[in-house]
GROMACS .gro file of C-alpha atoms in nm:
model
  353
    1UNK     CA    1   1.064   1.479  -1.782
    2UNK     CA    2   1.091   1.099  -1.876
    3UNK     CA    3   1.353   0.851  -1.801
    4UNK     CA    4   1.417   0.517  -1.745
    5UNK     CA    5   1.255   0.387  -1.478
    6UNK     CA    6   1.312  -0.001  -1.256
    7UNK     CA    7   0.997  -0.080  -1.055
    8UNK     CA    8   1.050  -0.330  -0.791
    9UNK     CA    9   0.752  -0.496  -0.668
   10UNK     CA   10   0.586  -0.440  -0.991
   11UNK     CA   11   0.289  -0.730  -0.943
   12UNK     CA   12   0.197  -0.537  -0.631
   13UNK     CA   13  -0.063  -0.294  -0.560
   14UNK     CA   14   0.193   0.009  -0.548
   15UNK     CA   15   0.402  -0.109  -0.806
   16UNK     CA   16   0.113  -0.199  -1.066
   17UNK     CA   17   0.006   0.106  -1.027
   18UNK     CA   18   0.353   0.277  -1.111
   19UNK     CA   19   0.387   0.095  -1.374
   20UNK     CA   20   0.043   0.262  -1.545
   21UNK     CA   21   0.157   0.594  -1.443
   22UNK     CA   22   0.528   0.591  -1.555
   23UNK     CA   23   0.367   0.419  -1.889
   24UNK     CA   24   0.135   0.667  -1.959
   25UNK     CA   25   0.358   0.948  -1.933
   26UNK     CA   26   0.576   0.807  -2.126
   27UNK     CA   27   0.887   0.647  -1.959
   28UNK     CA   28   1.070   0.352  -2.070
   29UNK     CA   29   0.974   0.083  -1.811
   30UNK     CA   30   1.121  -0.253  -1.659
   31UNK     CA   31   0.905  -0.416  -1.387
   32UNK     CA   32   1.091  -0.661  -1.146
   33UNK     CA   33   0.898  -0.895  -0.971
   34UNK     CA   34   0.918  -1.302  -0.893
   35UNK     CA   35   0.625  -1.305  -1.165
   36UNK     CA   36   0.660  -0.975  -1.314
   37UNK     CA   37   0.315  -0.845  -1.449
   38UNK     CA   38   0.210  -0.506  -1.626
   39UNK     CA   39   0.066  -0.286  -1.881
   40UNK     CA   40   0.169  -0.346  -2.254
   41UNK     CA   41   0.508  -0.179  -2.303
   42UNK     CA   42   0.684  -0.269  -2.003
   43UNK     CA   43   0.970  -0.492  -2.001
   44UNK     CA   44   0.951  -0.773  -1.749
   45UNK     CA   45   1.234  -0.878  -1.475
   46UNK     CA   46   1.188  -1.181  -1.336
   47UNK     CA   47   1.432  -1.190  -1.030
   48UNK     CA   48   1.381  -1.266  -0.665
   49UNK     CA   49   1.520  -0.993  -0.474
   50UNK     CA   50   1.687  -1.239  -0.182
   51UNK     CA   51   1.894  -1.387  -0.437
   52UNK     CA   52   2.196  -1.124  -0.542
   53UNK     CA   53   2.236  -1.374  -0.815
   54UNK     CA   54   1.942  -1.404  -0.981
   55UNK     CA   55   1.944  -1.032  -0.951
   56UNK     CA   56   2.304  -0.976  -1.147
   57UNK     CA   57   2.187  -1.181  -1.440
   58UNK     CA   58   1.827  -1.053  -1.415
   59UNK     CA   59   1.930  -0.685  -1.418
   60UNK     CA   60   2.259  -0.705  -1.674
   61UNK     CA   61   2.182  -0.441  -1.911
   62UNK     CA   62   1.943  -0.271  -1.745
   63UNK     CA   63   2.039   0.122  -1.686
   64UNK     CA   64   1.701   0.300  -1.481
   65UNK     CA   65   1.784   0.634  -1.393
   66UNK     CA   66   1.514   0.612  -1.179
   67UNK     CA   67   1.422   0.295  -0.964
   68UNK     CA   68   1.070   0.302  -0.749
   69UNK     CA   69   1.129   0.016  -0.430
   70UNK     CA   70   0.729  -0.070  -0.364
   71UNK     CA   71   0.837  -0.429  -0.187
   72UNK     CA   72   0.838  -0.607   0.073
   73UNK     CA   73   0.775  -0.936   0.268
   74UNK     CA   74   0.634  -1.018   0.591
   75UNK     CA   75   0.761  -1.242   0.804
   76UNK     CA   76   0.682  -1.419   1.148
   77UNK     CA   77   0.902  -1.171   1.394
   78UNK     CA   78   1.034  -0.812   1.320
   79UNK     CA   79   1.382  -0.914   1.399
   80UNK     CA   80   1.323  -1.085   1.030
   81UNK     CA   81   1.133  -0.837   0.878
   82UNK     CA   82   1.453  -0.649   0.948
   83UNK     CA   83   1.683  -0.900   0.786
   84UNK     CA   84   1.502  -1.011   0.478
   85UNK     CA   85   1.336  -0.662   0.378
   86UNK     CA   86   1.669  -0.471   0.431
   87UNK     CA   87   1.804  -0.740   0.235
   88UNK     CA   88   1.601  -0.655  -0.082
   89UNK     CA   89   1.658  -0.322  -0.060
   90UNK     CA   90   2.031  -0.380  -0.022
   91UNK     CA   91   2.064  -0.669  -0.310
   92UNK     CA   92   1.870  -0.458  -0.543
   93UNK     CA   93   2.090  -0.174  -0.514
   94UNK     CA   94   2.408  -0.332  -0.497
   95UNK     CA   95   2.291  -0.526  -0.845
   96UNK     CA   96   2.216  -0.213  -0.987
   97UNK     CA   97   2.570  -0.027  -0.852
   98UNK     CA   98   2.797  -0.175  -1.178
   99UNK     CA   99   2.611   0.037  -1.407
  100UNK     CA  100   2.651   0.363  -1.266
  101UNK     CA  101   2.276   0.495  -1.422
  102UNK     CA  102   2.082   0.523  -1.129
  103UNK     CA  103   2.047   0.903  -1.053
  104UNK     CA  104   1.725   0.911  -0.784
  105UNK     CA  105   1.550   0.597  -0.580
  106UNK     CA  106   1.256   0.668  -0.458
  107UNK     CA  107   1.150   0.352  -0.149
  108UNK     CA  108   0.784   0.324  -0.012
  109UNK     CA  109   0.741   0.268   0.348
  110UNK     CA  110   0.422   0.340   0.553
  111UNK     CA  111   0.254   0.477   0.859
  112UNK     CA  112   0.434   0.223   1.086
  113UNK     CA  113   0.721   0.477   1.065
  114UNK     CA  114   0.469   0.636   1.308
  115UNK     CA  115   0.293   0.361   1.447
  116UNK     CA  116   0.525   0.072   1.479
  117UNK     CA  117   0.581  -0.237   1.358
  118UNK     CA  118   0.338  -0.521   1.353
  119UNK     CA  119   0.458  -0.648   1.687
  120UNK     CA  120   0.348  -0.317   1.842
  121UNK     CA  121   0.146  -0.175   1.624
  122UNK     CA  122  -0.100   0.113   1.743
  123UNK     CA  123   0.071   0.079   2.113
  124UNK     CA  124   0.291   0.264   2.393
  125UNK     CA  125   0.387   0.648   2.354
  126UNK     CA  126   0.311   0.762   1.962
  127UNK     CA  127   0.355   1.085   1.841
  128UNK     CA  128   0.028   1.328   1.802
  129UNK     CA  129  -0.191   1.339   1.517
  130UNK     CA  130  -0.183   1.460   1.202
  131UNK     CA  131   0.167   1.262   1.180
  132UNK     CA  132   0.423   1.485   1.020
  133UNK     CA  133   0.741   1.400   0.880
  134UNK     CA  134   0.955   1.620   1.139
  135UNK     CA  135   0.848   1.381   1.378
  136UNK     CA  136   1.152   1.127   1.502
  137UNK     CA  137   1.177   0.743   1.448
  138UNK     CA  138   0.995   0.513   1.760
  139UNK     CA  139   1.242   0.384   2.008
  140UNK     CA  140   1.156   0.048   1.887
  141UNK     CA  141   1.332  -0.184   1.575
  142UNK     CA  142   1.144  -0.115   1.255
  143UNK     CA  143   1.166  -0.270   0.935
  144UNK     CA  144   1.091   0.060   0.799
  145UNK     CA  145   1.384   0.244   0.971
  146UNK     CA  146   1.625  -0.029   0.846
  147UNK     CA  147   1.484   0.015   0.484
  148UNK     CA  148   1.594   0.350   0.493
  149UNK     CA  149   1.908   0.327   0.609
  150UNK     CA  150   1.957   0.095   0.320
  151UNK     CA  151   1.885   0.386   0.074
  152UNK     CA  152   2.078   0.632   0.222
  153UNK     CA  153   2.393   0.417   0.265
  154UNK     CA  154   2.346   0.331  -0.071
  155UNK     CA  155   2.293   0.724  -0.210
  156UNK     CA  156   2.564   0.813   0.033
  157UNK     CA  157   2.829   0.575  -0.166
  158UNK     CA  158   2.661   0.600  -0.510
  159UNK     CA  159   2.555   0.993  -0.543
  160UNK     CA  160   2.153   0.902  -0.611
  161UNK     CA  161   1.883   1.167  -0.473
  162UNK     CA  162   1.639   0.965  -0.297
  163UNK     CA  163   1.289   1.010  -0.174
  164UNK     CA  164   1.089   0.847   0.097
  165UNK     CA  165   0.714   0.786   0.069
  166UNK     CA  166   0.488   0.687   0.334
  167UNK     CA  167   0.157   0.640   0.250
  168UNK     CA  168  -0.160   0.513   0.522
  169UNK     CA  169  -0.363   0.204   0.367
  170UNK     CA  170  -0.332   0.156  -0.007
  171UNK     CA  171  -0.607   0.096  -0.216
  172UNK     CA  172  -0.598  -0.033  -0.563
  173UNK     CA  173  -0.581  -0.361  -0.743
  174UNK     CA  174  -0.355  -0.648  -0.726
  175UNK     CA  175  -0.402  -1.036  -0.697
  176UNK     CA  176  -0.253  -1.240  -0.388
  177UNK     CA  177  -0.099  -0.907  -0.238
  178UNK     CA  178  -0.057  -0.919   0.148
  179UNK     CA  179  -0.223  -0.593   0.188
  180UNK     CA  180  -0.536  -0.534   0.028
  181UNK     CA  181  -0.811  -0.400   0.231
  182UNK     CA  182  -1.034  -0.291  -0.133
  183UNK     CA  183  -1.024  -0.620  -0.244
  184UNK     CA  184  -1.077  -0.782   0.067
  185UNK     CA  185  -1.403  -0.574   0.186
  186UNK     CA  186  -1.518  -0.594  -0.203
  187UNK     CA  187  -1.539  -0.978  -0.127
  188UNK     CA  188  -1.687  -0.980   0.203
  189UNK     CA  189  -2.002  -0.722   0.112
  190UNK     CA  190  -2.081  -0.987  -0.214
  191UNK     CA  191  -2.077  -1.267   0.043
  192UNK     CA  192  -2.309  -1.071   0.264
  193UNK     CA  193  -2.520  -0.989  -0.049
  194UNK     CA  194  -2.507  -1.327  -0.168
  195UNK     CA  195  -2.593  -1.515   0.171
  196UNK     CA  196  -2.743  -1.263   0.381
  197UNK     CA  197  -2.484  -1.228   0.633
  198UNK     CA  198  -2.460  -0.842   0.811
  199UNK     CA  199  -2.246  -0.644   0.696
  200UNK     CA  200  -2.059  -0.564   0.991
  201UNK     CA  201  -1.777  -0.339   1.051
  202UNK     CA  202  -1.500  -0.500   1.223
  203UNK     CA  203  -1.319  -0.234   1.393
  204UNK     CA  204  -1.295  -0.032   1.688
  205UNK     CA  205  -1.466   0.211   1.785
  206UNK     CA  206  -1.239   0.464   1.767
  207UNK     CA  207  -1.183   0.388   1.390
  208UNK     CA  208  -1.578   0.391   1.357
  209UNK     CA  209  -1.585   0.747   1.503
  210UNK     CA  210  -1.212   0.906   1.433
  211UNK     CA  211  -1.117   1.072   1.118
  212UNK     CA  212  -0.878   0.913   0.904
  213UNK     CA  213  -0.766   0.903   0.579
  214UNK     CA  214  -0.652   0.657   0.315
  215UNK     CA  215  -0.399   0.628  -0.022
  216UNK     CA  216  -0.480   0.561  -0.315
  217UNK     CA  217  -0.253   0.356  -0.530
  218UNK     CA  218  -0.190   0.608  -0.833
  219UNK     CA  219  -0.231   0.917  -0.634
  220UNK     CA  220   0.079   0.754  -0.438
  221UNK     CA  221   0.248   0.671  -0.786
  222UNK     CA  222   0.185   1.002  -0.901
  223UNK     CA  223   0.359   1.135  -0.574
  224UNK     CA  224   0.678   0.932  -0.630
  225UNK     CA  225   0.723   1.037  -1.016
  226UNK     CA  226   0.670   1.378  -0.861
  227UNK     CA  227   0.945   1.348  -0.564
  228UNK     CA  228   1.152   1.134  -0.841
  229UNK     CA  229   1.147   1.433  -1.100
  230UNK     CA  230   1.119   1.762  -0.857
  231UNK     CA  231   1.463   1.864  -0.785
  232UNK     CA  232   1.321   2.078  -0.442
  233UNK     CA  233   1.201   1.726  -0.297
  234UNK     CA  234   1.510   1.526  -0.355
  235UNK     CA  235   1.692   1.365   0.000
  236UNK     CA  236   1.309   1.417   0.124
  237UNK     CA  237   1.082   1.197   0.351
  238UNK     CA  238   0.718   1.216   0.302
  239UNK     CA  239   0.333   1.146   0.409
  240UNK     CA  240   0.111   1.107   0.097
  241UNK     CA  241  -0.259   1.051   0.172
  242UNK     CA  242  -0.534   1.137  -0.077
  243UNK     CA  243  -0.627   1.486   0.068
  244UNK     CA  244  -0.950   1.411   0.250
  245UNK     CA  245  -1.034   1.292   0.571
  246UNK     CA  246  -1.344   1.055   0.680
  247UNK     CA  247  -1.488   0.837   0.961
  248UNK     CA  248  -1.548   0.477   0.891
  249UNK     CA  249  -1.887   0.579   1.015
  250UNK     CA  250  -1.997   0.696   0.680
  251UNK     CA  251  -1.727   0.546   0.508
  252UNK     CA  252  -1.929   0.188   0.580
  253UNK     CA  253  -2.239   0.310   0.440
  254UNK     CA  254  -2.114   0.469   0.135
  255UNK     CA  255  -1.913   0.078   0.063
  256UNK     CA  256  -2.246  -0.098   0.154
  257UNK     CA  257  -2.424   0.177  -0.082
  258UNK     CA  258  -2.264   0.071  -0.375
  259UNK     CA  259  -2.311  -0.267  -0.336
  260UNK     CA  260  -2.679  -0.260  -0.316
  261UNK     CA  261  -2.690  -0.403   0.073
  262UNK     CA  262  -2.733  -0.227   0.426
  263UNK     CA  263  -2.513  -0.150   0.682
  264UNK     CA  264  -2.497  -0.338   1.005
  265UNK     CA  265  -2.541  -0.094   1.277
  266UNK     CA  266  -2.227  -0.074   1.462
  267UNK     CA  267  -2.269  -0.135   1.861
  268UNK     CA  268  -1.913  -0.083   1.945
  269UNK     CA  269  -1.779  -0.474   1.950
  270UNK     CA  270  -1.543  -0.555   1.741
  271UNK     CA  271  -1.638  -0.857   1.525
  272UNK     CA  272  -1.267  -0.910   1.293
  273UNK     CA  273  -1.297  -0.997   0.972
  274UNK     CA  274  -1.085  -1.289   1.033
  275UNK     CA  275  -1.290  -1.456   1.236
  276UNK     CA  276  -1.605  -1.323   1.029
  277UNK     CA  277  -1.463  -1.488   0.694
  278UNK     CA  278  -1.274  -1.769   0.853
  279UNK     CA  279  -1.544  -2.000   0.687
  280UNK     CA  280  -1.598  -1.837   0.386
  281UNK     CA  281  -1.346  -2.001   0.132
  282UNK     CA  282  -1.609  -2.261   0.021
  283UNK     CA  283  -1.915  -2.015  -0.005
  284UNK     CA  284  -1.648  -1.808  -0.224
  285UNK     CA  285  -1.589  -2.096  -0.493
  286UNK     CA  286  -1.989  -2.156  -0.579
  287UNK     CA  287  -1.977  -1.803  -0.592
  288UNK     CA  288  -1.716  -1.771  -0.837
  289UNK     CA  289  -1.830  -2.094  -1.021
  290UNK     CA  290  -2.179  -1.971  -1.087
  291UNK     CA  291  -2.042  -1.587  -1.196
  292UNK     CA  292  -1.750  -1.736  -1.411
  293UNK     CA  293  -1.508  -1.493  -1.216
  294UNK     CA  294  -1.131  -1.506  -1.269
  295UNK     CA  295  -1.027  -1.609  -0.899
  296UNK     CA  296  -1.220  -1.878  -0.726
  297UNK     CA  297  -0.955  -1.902  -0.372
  298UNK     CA  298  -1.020  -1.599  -0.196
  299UNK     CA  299  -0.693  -1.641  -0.011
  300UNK     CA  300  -0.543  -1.457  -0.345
  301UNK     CA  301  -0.797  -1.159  -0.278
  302UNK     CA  302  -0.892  -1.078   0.092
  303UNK     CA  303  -0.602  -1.040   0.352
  304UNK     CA  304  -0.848  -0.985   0.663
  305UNK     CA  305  -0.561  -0.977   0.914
  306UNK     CA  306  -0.427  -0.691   0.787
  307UNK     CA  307  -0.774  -0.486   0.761
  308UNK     CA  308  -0.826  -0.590   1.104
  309UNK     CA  309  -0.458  -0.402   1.189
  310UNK     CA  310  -0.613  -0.109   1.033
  311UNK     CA  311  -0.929  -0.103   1.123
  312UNK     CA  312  -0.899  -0.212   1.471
  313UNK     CA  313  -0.680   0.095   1.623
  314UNK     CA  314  -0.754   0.233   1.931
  315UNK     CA  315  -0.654   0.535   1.834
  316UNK     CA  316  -0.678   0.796   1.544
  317UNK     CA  317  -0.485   0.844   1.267
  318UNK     CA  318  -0.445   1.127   1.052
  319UNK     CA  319  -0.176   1.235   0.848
  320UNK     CA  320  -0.040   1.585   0.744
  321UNK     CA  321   0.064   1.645   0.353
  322UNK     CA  322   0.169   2.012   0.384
  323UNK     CA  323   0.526   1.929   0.326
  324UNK     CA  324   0.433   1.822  -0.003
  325UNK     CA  325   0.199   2.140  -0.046
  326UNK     CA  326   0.451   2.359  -0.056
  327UNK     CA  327   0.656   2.230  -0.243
  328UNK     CA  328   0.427   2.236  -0.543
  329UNK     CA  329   0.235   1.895  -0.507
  330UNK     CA  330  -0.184   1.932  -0.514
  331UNK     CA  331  -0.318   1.659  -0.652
  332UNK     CA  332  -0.608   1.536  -0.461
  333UNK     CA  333  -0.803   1.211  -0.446
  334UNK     CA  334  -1.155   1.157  -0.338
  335UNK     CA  335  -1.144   0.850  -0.106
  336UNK     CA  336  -1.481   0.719  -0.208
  337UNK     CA  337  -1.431   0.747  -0.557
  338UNK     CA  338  -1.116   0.562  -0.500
  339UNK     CA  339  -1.302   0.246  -0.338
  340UNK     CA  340  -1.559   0.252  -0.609
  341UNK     CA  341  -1.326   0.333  -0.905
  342UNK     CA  342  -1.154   0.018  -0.768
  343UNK     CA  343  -1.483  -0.175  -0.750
  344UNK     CA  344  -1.569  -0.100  -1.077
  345UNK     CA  345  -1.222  -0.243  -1.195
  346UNK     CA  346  -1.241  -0.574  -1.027
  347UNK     CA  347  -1.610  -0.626  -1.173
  348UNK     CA  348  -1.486  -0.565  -1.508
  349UNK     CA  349  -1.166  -0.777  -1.412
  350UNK     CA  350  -1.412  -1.053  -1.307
  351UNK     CA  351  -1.253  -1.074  -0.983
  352UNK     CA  352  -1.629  -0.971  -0.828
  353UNK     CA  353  -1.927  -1.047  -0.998
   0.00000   0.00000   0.00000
């Protein structure tokens, strides 16, 4: 099945990676974005999704059948996460409401369903591991809760299927994206190789020792054309993870493997990334200088704050998929191969020499 498909967010990590994936199977494709970029083929909206306005003249003869909701935008408090992120979702769909085409929307969220928001993050009373979908909402405001409400107001008044997709951390490929733990641990093992430095993991030890597990960015496309297009997982919620678990234990060597340096042993302190590349902005642009590369501020690749989030929870996290198992969804994703797959890219992007 092919359609007509809106991706907003498209310049992100989640929704470049739609973009290749609804391409490639053929769908007609518009990506919306404040800079829209993507693959040849894809029409580009350039619309700001806090500004209904921009969004009516933006999206005037657009008809998606299917629109894919991979944004978002942090802000200082959760209170305006809240208000500005449930504001996209609600512009967006009101925009799109005068055209009467949309038949499924299909939003990305995250594991913060389960965890909480940034404010608590990783703390209190959380629900065991491997997170399933069954499991309620935290007694706490979440941008993520008010997203979804959003959606199924919206499919409630409009008559849209709708599918919710929460993926753990996402790697794949985008320039200046808030999250981006790939990129951001692709920089700081060349700036260890380059100067020396350890390569230190800068997590707890529970992450160093836990299992986890991680999503890849078209294994989590692949899932939403799947939920979008699969009439059994319509007015669903679910987990999507790449299928196996690790420990950051190995994990760590296998990243320092591949770029030809060795692993700091890990003692249990944790050592963020923030403050271990708080410097490392200068050392970045002689680096980029002498390799030619295509980004010399590294403030448009590394986000170490958010890697930190990750990487520093005291706890373990694990997430189930069999709710998408049984409904007919198997695709599977080597984690590794996903990191290097993605190193590979940005070398031949110049992005890393």
């Amino acid at each position: 099945m092919t359609g007509q498909a809106l991706i907003a967010g498209v310049s992100g990590i989640i929704g470049a990676a739609t973009a290749e994936v609804l391409t490639d199977g053929g769908w007609q494709v518009a990506g919306l974005a404040r800079r829209p970029e993507g693959p040849a083929g894809m029409a580009k909206v350039a619309a700001d999704l806090l500004d209904p306005a921009s969004l009516k003249t933006a999206l005037a003869g657009q008809t998606p059948s299917h629109v894919f909701i991979t944004s978002w935008l942090r802000q200082p408090t959760e209170a305006e996460n809240i208000r500005v992120n449930s504001a996209m979702v609600r512009n967006l769909l009101d925009a799109l409401r005068p055209a009467g085409s949309v038949r499924h929307v299909a939003l990305v969220t995250g594991l913060k369903h389960y965890l909480g928001p940034f404010e608590a993050y990783g703390k209190g009373t959380l629900p065991a591991t491997p997170f399933r979908e069954e499991q309620s909402r935290l007694d706490i405001e979440n941008f993520y809760y008010a997203q979804e409400d959003e959606v199924y107001a919206a499919a409630a008044r409009d008559g849209f299927t709708w599918s919710i997709h929460r993926p753990h951390t996402v790697i794949g490929k985008a320039v200046g994206n808030a999250m981006n733990m790939g990129t951001t641990l692709a920089v700081d093992a060349t700036i260890c190789r380059v100067t020396g430095r350890p390569f230190q993991f800068p997590g707890s030890p529970a992450q160093w020792t836990s299992l986890t597990d991680m999503t890849e960015a078209h294994q989590l496309a692949r899932h939403m054309l799947w939920a979008s297009t699969t009439p059994a997982a319509f007015n669903e919620a679910f987990n999507v993870v790449d299928g196996d678990v690790f420990r950051w234990s190995w994990m760590w060597q296998r990243i320092a493997g591949w770029f030809g340096i060795e692993a700091q042993p890990f003692d249990g302190t944790i050592r963020p990334l923030e403050s271990q590349m708080a410097g490392d902005a200068p050392i970045w642009a002689d680096i980029a200088a002498k390799h030619d590369l295509a980004e010399a501020d590294i403030n448009r690749l590394v986000s170490p704050w958010h890697t930190d989030a990750d990487l520093g929870r005291p706890i373990e996290v694990v997430t189930d998929m069999s709710k998408s198992r049984r409904l007919g969804f198997l695709d599977y994703q080597p984690t590794d191969d996903a990191f290097f797959t993605l190193f590979e890219r940005l070398r031949a992007d110049r992005l890393i020499p």
